[in-house]
Short mmCIF file of C-alpha atoms in Angstrom, two decimals:
data_model
loop_
_atom_site.label_atom_id
_atom_site.label_comp_id
_atom_site.label_asym_id
_atom_site.label_seq_id
_atom_site.Cartn_x
_atom_site.Cartn_y
_atom_site.Cartn_z
CA MET A 1253 24.61 36.25 -4.21
CA ASN A 1254 24.05 36.57 -7.97
CA ASP A 1255 24.22 40.04 -9.50
CA LYS A 1256 20.66 41.38 -9.72
CA SER A 1257 21.26 42.49 -13.30
CA VAL A 1258 21.41 38.88 -14.47
CA LEU A 1259 18.63 37.52 -12.28
CA LYS A 1260 15.40 36.51 -13.98
CA SER A 1261 11.94 37.85 -13.17
CA THR A 1262 9.87 36.71 -16.16
CA TRP A 1263 6.81 34.49 -15.87
CA ALA A 1264 8.52 31.95 -18.13
CA ALA A 1265 11.50 31.63 -15.77
CA ALA A 1266 9.13 31.50 -12.79
CA PHE A 1267 7.14 28.73 -14.47
CA THR A 1268 10.29 26.61 -14.79
CA VAL A 1269 10.90 26.88 -11.04
CA ALA A 1270 7.21 26.34 -10.19
CA SER A 1271 7.38 23.13 -12.23
CA VAL A 1272 9.97 21.80 -9.77
CA TRP A 1273 7.40 22.11 -6.98
CA PHE A 1274 4.72 20.59 -9.20
CA GLY A 1275 6.96 17.67 -10.15
CA THR A 1276 7.86 17.01 -6.50
CA HIS A 1277 4.20 17.07 -5.46
CA VAL A 1278 2.51 15.28 -8.36
CA GLY A 1279 4.34 11.97 -8.01
CA GLY A 1280 3.10 8.46 -7.40
CA GLY A 1281 1.44 9.32 -4.07
CA PHE A 1282 -0.70 12.02 -5.67
CA ALA A 1283 -1.33 10.12 -8.91
CA SER A 1284 -2.48 7.01 -7.05
CA GLY A 1285 -5.25 9.08 -5.42
CA ASN A 1286 -4.39 7.74 -1.98
CA GLN A 1287 -3.33 11.09 -0.51
CA VAL A 1288 -6.41 12.75 -2.00
CA ILE A 1289 -8.75 10.18 -0.43
CA GLN A 1290 -7.00 10.32 2.95
CA TYR A 1291 -6.87 14.09 3.29
CA TYR A 1292 -9.76 15.41 1.19
CA SER A 1293 -12.34 13.26 -0.57
CA ASN A 1294 -13.61 11.32 2.43
CA TYR A 1295 -14.79 14.64 3.92
CA GLY A 1296 -17.03 15.50 0.96
CA TYR A 1297 -16.95 18.40 -1.45
CA THR A 1298 -14.76 20.61 0.74
CA SER A 1299 -12.15 18.63 -1.24
CA VAL A 1300 -12.50 21.24 -4.00
CA ILE A 1301 -11.71 24.16 -1.66
CA PHE A 1302 -9.25 22.89 0.95
CA PRO A 1303 -6.51 21.82 -1.53
CA ILE A 1304 -6.36 25.39 -2.83
CA LEU A 1305 -6.10 26.72 0.75
CA ALA A 1306 -3.43 24.14 1.63
CA MET A 1307 -1.29 24.98 -1.38
CA GLY A 1308 -1.83 28.68 -0.65
CA LEU A 1309 -0.48 28.22 2.88
CA LEU A 1310 2.47 26.22 1.54
CA ALA A 1311 3.13 28.91 -1.10
CA VAL A 1312 3.33 31.56 1.64
CA VAL A 1313 5.74 29.47 3.77
CA MET A 1314 7.81 28.63 0.69
CA TYR A 1315 7.90 32.27 -0.42
CA ILE A 1316 9.13 33.36 3.01
CA MET A 1317 11.93 30.80 2.99
CA MET A 1318 12.91 31.40 -0.65
CA LYS A 1319 12.94 35.18 -0.16
CA PHE A 1320 14.99 34.81 3.03
CA ALA A 1321 17.46 32.55 1.19
CA LYS A 1322 17.67 34.98 -1.74
CA LEU A 1323 18.28 38.04 0.47
CA SER A 1324 20.85 36.10 2.49
CA GLY A 1325 22.67 34.76 -0.56
CA PHE A 1326 21.94 31.09 0.21
CA THR A 1327 21.27 28.43 -2.44
CA ASN A 1328 20.58 25.40 -0.22
CA TYR A 1329 18.23 24.54 2.61
CA LYS A 1330 20.96 23.72 5.17
CA ASP A 1331 22.44 27.23 5.20
CA THR A 1332 18.97 28.76 5.01
CA TYR A 1333 17.60 26.96 8.05
CA ALA A 1334 20.82 27.31 10.03
CA ALA A 1335 20.40 31.08 9.62
CA LEU A 1336 16.63 31.04 10.23
CA TYR A 1337 16.64 29.41 13.66
CA PRO A 1338 18.00 31.28 16.71
CA LYS A 1339 20.82 28.71 16.95
CA PRO A 1340 22.52 27.18 13.88
CA TRP A 1341 22.43 23.67 15.38
CA MET A 1342 18.63 23.83 15.32
CA GLU A 1343 18.85 23.15 11.58
CA VAL A 1344 18.78 19.49 12.63
CA PHE A 1345 15.02 19.96 13.23
CA PHE A 1346 14.52 20.36 9.50
CA GLU A 1347 16.91 17.47 8.80
CA ILE A 1348 14.78 15.16 10.96
CA PHE A 1349 11.62 16.17 9.09
CA TYR A 1350 13.32 15.76 5.73
CA ILE A 1351 14.83 12.32 6.44
CA VAL A 1352 11.55 10.97 7.85
CA ILE A 1353 9.49 12.21 4.90
CA VAL A 1354 12.02 10.89 2.37
CA LEU A 1355 12.06 7.45 4.01
CA ALA A 1356 8.25 7.48 4.17
CA ALA A 1357 8.09 8.51 0.50
CA MET A 1358 10.39 5.64 -0.49
CA ALA A 1359 8.45 3.15 1.61
CA SER A 1360 5.14 4.35 0.18
CA ALA A 1361 6.60 4.08 -3.33
CA VAL A 1362 7.62 0.45 -2.67
CA ALA A 1363 4.17 -0.31 -1.22
CA GLY A 1364 2.42 1.57 -4.02
CA ALA A 1365 4.37 -0.18 -6.77
CA GLY A 1366 3.71 -3.53 -5.09
CA GLU A 1367 0.00 -2.81 -4.89
CA VAL A 1368 -0.20 -1.61 -8.49
CA LEU A 1369 1.54 -4.80 -9.61
CA ALA A 1370 -0.74 -6.99 -7.46
CA ASN A 1371 -3.90 -5.30 -8.73
CA PHE A 1372 -2.71 -5.48 -12.32
CA ILE A 1373 -1.94 -9.22 -12.29
CA GLY A 1374 -4.89 -10.12 -10.04
CA VAL A 1375 -3.17 -11.06 -6.76
CA LYS A 1376 -4.48 -10.18 -3.30
CA TYR A 1377 -2.27 -7.48 -1.78
CA VAL A 1378 -2.55 -8.85 1.75
CA GLY A 1379 -0.40 -11.14 3.90
CA ALA A 1380 2.04 -13.24 1.91
CA GLY A 1381 0.93 -11.55 -1.30
CA LYS A 1382 2.01 -8.16 0.06
CA VAL A 1383 5.41 -9.48 1.19
CA THR A 1384 5.99 -11.20 -2.15
CA MET A 1385 5.02 -8.17 -4.26
CA ASN A 1386 7.14 -5.80 -2.15
CA LEU A 1387 10.13 -8.16 -2.38
CA VAL A 1388 9.75 -8.16 -6.16
CA ILE A 1389 9.77 -4.36 -6.12
CA VAL A 1390 12.85 -4.29 -3.85
CA ALA A 1391 14.67 -6.67 -6.23
CA VAL A 1392 13.87 -4.42 -9.20
CA LEU A 1393 14.87 -1.38 -7.13
CA ILE A 1394 18.27 -2.88 -6.29
CA ILE A 1395 18.93 -3.64 -9.97
CA LEU A 1396 17.91 -0.14 -11.05
CA THR A 1397 19.95 1.47 -8.27
CA ILE A 1398 23.06 -0.42 -9.39
CA PHE A 1399 22.65 -0.34 -13.17
CA GLY A 1400 19.79 1.93 -14.17
CA ILE A 1401 20.16 5.31 -12.47
CA LYS A 1402 21.08 7.06 -15.74
CA LEU A 1403 18.06 5.54 -17.46
CA VAL A 1404 15.74 6.55 -14.60
CA ARG A 1405 17.06 10.11 -14.57
CA ALA A 1406 16.71 10.39 -18.34
CA ALA A 1407 13.15 9.07 -18.24
CA SER A 1408 11.97 10.99 -15.16
CA THR A 1409 10.82 14.10 -17.04
CA VAL A 1410 8.97 12.07 -19.68
CA LEU A 1411 7.37 9.96 -16.94
CA SER A 1412 6.24 13.05 -15.05
CA VAL A 1413 4.62 14.57 -18.13
CA ALA A 1414 2.98 11.26 -19.09
CA ILE A 1415 1.56 10.62 -15.60
CA ILE A 1416 0.15 14.17 -15.52
CA VAL A 1417 -1.55 13.69 -18.90
CA ILE A 1418 -2.98 10.27 -17.97
CA THR A 1419 -4.14 11.54 -14.56
CA ALA A 1420 -5.85 14.49 -16.27
CA LEU A 1421 -7.65 12.06 -18.60
CA LEU A 1422 -8.63 9.98 -15.58
CA VAL A 1423 -10.14 13.03 -13.87
CA VAL A 1424 -12.14 13.92 -17.00
CA PHE A 1425 -13.42 10.36 -17.55
CA GLY A 1426 -14.10 9.92 -13.83
CA LEU A 1427 -16.20 13.08 -13.68
CA THR A 1428 -18.15 12.34 -16.87
CA ALA A 1429 -18.78 8.62 -16.22
CA ASP A 1430 -22.30 7.47 -15.31
CA TYR A 1431 -21.50 7.05 -11.63
CA ASP A 1432 -25.13 6.62 -10.54
CA SER A 1433 -25.70 3.61 -12.81
CA ILE A 1434 -22.42 1.95 -11.83
CA ALA A 1435 -23.10 2.55 -8.13
CA ALA A 1436 -26.66 1.23 -8.38
CA GLN A 1437 -25.53 -1.92 -10.17
CA LEU A 1438 -22.68 -2.74 -7.79
CA THR A 1439 -24.51 -1.95 -4.55
CA SER A 1440 -27.38 -4.18 -5.72
CA GLN A 1441 -25.01 -6.93 -6.87
CA TYR A 1442 -23.10 -7.04 -3.58
CA ASN A 1443 -26.01 -6.00 -1.36
CA VAL A 1444 -24.22 -3.02 0.20
CA GLU A 1445 -25.16 0.56 0.94
CA LEU A 1446 -23.14 3.53 -0.23
CA ALA A 1447 -20.79 4.85 2.46
CA GLU A 1448 -21.28 8.32 3.86
CA TYR A 1449 -18.76 11.13 3.90
CA THR A 1450 -16.99 11.86 7.18
CA ASN A 1451 -18.82 14.76 8.80
CA ALA A 1452 -15.95 16.47 10.61
CA THR A 1453 -15.22 19.95 9.24
CA ALA A 1454 -12.67 20.84 11.92
CA THR A 1455 -10.72 17.63 11.25
CA ALA A 1456 -10.96 18.24 7.49
CA ILE A 1457 -9.43 21.71 7.93
CA TRP A 1458 -6.72 20.43 10.28
CA LYS A 1459 -5.70 17.53 8.02
CA GLY A 1460 -6.53 18.92 4.60
CA VAL A 1461 -5.13 22.41 5.03
CA LEU A 1462 -2.58 22.47 7.86
CA VAL A 1463 -1.14 18.94 7.98
CA TYR A 1464 -1.09 18.41 4.20
CA ALA A 1465 0.63 21.75 3.62
CA ALA A 1466 3.10 20.96 6.40
CA PHE A 1467 4.36 17.61 5.13
CA GLN A 1468 4.52 19.03 1.60
CA CYS A 1469 7.27 21.35 2.93
CA VAL A 1470 9.47 18.59 1.52
CA SER A 1471 9.36 20.75 -1.66
CA ILE A 1472 11.22 23.63 0.00
CA PRO A 1473 14.81 22.34 -0.51
CA PRO A 1474 14.51 21.77 -4.29
CA MET A 1475 12.68 25.08 -4.69
CA ILE A 1476 15.44 27.03 -2.89
CA ALA A 1477 18.03 25.40 -5.14
CA ALA A 1478 15.97 25.88 -8.31
CA ALA A 1479 15.38 29.59 -7.62
CA ASN A 1480 19.09 30.43 -7.73
CA GLU A 1481 18.72 32.46 -10.95
CA LEU A 1482 15.43 34.15 -10.08
CA SER A 1483 15.07 37.70 -8.80
CA LEU A 1484 12.85 38.48 -5.81
CA LYS A 1485 10.01 39.27 -8.23
CA GLY A 1486 10.68 35.97 -9.97
CA VAL A 1487 10.49 34.15 -6.64
CA LYS A 1488 7.09 35.70 -5.95
CA LYS A 1489 5.83 34.76 -9.43
CA ALA A 1490 7.13 31.18 -9.03
CA ASN A 1491 5.14 30.75 -5.83
CA ILE A 1492 1.99 32.23 -7.36
CA LEU A 1493 2.25 29.84 -10.30
CA GLY A 1494 3.13 26.92 -8.03
CA TRP A 1495 0.10 27.65 -5.87
CA LEU A 1496 -2.23 27.70 -8.88
CA MET A 1497 -0.71 24.62 -10.56
CA ASN A 1498 -0.63 22.45 -7.44
CA GLY A 1499 -3.80 23.76 -5.84
CA PHE A 1500 -6.07 23.32 -8.86
CA ALA A 1501 -4.58 19.96 -9.87
CA LEU A 1502 -5.18 18.69 -6.33
CA ALA A 1503 -8.69 20.19 -6.27
CA ALA A 1504 -9.60 18.57 -9.62
CA SER A 1505 -8.44 15.17 -8.39
CA GLY A 1506 -10.29 15.72 -5.11
CA TRP A 1507 -13.49 16.61 -6.95
CA MET A 1508 -13.37 13.44 -9.04
CA LEU A 1509 -12.55 11.09 -6.16
CA THR A 1510 -15.15 12.72 -3.91
CA LYS A 1511 -17.77 11.71 -6.49
CA TRP A 1512 -16.58 8.07 -6.32
CA TYR A 1513 -15.72 7.87 -2.62
CA PRO A 1514 -19.08 6.50 -1.32
CA LEU A 1515 -18.90 3.55 -3.73
CA LEU A 1516 -15.15 2.95 -3.22
CA ALA A 1517 -15.50 2.93 0.57
CA SER A 1518 -18.60 0.69 0.56
CA LEU A 1519 -16.96 -1.86 -1.74
CA GLN A 1520 -13.81 -1.87 0.35
CA ASN A 1521 -15.75 -2.43 3.58
CA ALA A 1522 -17.84 -5.18 1.97
CA GLY A 1523 -14.71 -6.79 0.58
CA LYS A 1524 -13.00 -6.82 3.97
CA GLU A 1525 -16.01 -8.56 5.49
CA PHE A 1526 -16.03 -11.03 2.59
CA LEU A 1527 -12.33 -11.78 3.05
CA ALA A 1528 -12.80 -12.30 6.79
CA ALA A 1529 -15.49 -14.89 6.08
CA ASN A 1530 -13.67 -16.39 3.07
CA PRO A 1531 -9.90 -16.08 3.72
CA THR A 1532 -9.04 -18.33 0.75
CA ALA A 1533 -10.98 -16.19 -1.73
CA THR A 1534 -9.04 -14.82 -4.68
CA VAL A 1535 -9.59 -12.09 -7.22
CA ALA A 1536 -10.49 -14.78 -9.73
CA THR A 1537 -13.29 -16.20 -7.55
CA ASP A 1538 -14.93 -12.91 -6.61
CA PRO A 1539 -14.20 -9.42 -8.00
CA ILE A 1540 -15.09 -7.76 -4.70
CA VAL A 1541 -11.80 -9.08 -3.31
CA ALA A 1542 -10.06 -6.72 -5.75
CA TYR A 1543 -12.01 -3.77 -4.40
CA ALA A 1544 -11.23 -4.83 -0.83
CA THR A 1545 -7.50 -4.50 -1.40
CA ALA A 1546 -7.38 -1.81 -4.09
CA LEU A 1547 -8.49 1.35 -2.25
CA GLY A 1548 -4.79 2.00 -1.68
CA ILE A 1549 -4.79 2.88 -5.39
CA PRO A 1550 -8.20 4.59 -5.73
CA ASN A 1551 -7.57 5.92 -9.23
CA GLN A 1552 -6.78 2.42 -10.48
CA THR A 1553 -10.04 1.17 -8.96
CA VAL A 1554 -12.04 3.98 -10.59
CA LEU A 1555 -10.59 3.08 -13.99
CA ASN A 1556 -11.46 -0.56 -13.36
CA LEU A 1557 -15.05 0.39 -12.52
CA ILE A 1558 -15.40 2.66 -15.56
CA GLY A 1559 -14.02 -0.10 -17.77
CA ILE A 1560 -11.66 1.88 -20.00
CA LYS A 1561 -9.11 -0.88 -20.56
CA TRP A 1562 -6.45 1.04 -22.51
CA LEU A 1563 -6.40 3.85 -19.96
CA MET A 1564 -6.28 1.31 -17.13
CA VAL A 1565 -3.22 -0.37 -18.67
CA ALA A 1566 -1.49 2.94 -19.46
CA PHE A 1567 -2.18 4.32 -16.00
CA SER A 1568 -0.97 1.16 -14.23
CA VAL A 1569 2.27 1.02 -16.22
CA LEU A 1570 3.01 4.72 -15.78
CA LEU A 1571 2.13 4.72 -12.07
CA PHE A 1572 4.39 1.71 -11.52
CA CYS A 1573 7.23 3.48 -13.33
CA ALA A 1574 6.61 6.69 -11.36
CA PHE A 1575 6.85 4.79 -8.06
CA MET A 1576 10.06 3.09 -9.16
CA SER A 1577 11.56 6.36 -10.41
CA THR A 1578 10.75 7.96 -7.04
CA CYS A 1579 12.43 5.07 -5.20
CA VAL A 1580 15.65 5.16 -7.21
CA THR A 1581 15.93 8.96 -7.09
CA LEU A 1582 15.37 9.10 -3.33
CA VAL A 1583 17.79 6.24 -2.65
CA TYR A 1584 20.46 8.27 -4.43
CA THR A 1585 19.45 11.33 -2.42
CA MET A 1586 20.10 9.39 0.78
CA ILE A 1587 23.39 8.01 -0.56
CA GLN A 1588 24.61 11.52 -1.35
CA ARG A 1589 23.46 12.74 2.07
CA PHE A 1590 25.08 10.02 4.20
CA GLU A 1591 27.77 8.24 2.17
CA GLY A 1592 30.50 10.69 3.22
CA LYS A 1593 29.60 10.31 6.90
CA PHE A 1594 29.34 6.51 6.98
CA PHE A 1595 32.64 5.36 8.55
CA PRO A 1596 34.80 7.43 6.17
CA ASN A 1597 37.98 6.56 8.09
CA THR A 1598 37.23 2.84 8.28
CA ILE A 1599 35.74 2.25 4.81
CA LYS A 1600 37.87 4.09 2.26
CA ASN A 1601 35.99 3.00 -0.88
CA ASP A 1602 33.26 5.52 -1.80
CA LYS A 1603 31.25 3.01 -3.85
CA LEU A 1604 31.30 0.47 -1.04
CA ARG A 1605 30.06 3.05 1.47
CA GLY A 1606 27.36 4.11 -0.98
CA THR A 1607 26.29 0.49 -1.52
CA ILE A 1608 26.05 -0.11 2.23
CA VAL A 1609 23.98 3.05 2.72
CA ALA A 1610 21.69 2.04 -0.16
CA ALA A 1611 21.24 -1.47 1.29
CA LEU A 1612 20.35 -0.08 4.73
CA VAL A 1613 17.91 2.46 3.27
CA ILE A 1614 16.21 -0.13 1.06
CA ALA A 1615 15.95 -2.57 4.00
CA ILE A 1616 14.34 0.10 6.21
CA CYS A 1617 11.94 1.10 3.44
CA PHE A 1618 10.95 -2.52 2.78
CA ALA A 1619 10.10 -3.00 6.45
CA ILE A 1620 8.03 0.19 6.50
CA SER A 1621 6.38 -0.69 3.16
CA LEU A 1622 4.71 -3.74 4.73
CA LEU A 1623 2.41 -1.31 6.53
CA GLY A 1624 0.87 -0.58 3.12
CA LEU A 1625 0.47 2.66 1.18
CA THR A 1626 -2.66 3.74 3.04
CA GLU A 1627 -1.13 3.38 6.51
CA ILE A 1628 2.13 5.08 5.49
CA VAL A 1629 0.28 8.08 4.06
CA LYS A 1630 -2.04 8.21 7.08
CA TYR A 1631 0.52 7.88 9.86
CA ALA A 1632 4.07 8.58 8.59
CA TYR A 1633 3.06 11.57 6.47
CA GLY A 1634 0.51 12.69 9.06
CA TYR A 1635 2.78 12.67 12.11
CA ASP A 1636 5.66 14.21 10.17
CA GLY A 1637 3.16 16.87 9.12
CA TYR A 1638 2.36 17.60 12.78
CA TYR A 1639 6.09 17.89 13.46
CA SER A 1640 6.56 20.16 10.45
CA ILE A 1641 3.89 22.59 11.68
CA VAL A 1642 5.96 23.15 14.83
CA VAL A 1643 9.49 23.23 13.39
CA ILE A 1644 8.98 24.56 9.83
CA VAL A 1645 5.65 26.34 9.28
CA ILE A 1646 5.45 28.36 12.52
CA PRO A 1647 9.18 29.30 12.53
CA ALA A 1648 8.80 30.71 9.00
CA PHE A 1649 6.36 33.29 10.38
CA ILE A 1650 7.99 33.84 13.79
CA TRP A 1651 11.60 34.20 12.65
CA GLY A 1652 11.49 34.34 8.86
CA ILE A 1653 9.37 37.48 8.40
CA PRO A 1654 11.25 39.64 10.95
CA LYS A 1655 14.62 38.58 9.53
CA ILE A 1656 13.45 39.39 6.00
CA LYS A 1657 12.39 42.88 7.13
CA LYS A 1658 15.77 43.36 8.78
CA LEU A 1659 17.64 42.25 5.64
CA GLU A 1660 15.49 44.50 3.42
CA ALA A 1661 16.13 47.48 5.72
CA ALA A 1662 19.87 46.81 5.65
CA LYS A 1663 19.92 46.66 1.84
CA LYS A 1664 17.96 49.92 1.59
CA ALA A 1665 20.44 51.55 3.97
CA GLU A 1666 23.27 50.45 1.67
#
């Protein structure tokens, strides 16, 4: 373990590490608004409270694991979880969670980028349109994976900052827009009633606090690695800052989308009925078709309804780039994880093995992406969240806290 005399405990150093968590969380899935709608806004204005509770729970779990890693001298999640569980082989439980969530994240990024592109150019993101758009994204992804990884890595920080700024502007404009007038006009125009919030507090707590925090445990590995130079006090400060940054950003987005949810949901339902009765309808023939297929990108729909063209264009371009950056980065993560174990004795060429792994990963993600962003977030993230509660969240309290106390006692005895 690093010498304590050189370890950092300042708020500035902690902020750098907390930003890793923030950058992992506030990607395309968050910026699209889909996760916020699925887990918070459809339940009403608890969406302002539950994100803070969810990120608080995640901060506690993350602090336990980061403190355990620091006291044990570990700098990666594999060693940390091998030591946490009663048996080292049980570390595979975390591996299963991590691989599933990474594949789901890549698939949702392909689906999200395809939907952004379809909405932007005015194509229905259903049926053949969905397959076509996702194939276009896969083609771009293959090119970037082969030739553009350095460019993507160089641009990732700028993209993250830009998407945060644009999303913040979206939240401000969304909250200050004349929602009542827009809702009255559209409900009258399409002869629909505003949808109601889902009245299920217990479900809202289960999904919005427990499940959301659980599948966001995907941030634990990069946080353990990033905290290598922090002291124990620095680790605590990083989790406090991470909780505040992620919790309040999520709550602000939830607040804005909760305001718009009744109109978004009513237009989507009306659009689905319209499409069922008029399967050949296009975006050009009736705008409600756009709303029928665009709730997968709620923030894009809100911007369309508000009518701020420049922000709509900027948001669409940045969100598309964020999805693509996520795809390329995660494909390389999977290559690094499995390339060395993919027939190393049979296929001697590292690049060939990496290419085969990338092709298999992209093929799997394309197949999953056809489910659509909404379904991936609802089911893949949701079920992996249930799994994470059992194998990551609960073990942190059952085994992590006692082992930390034991390590602290041993160090005091020294």
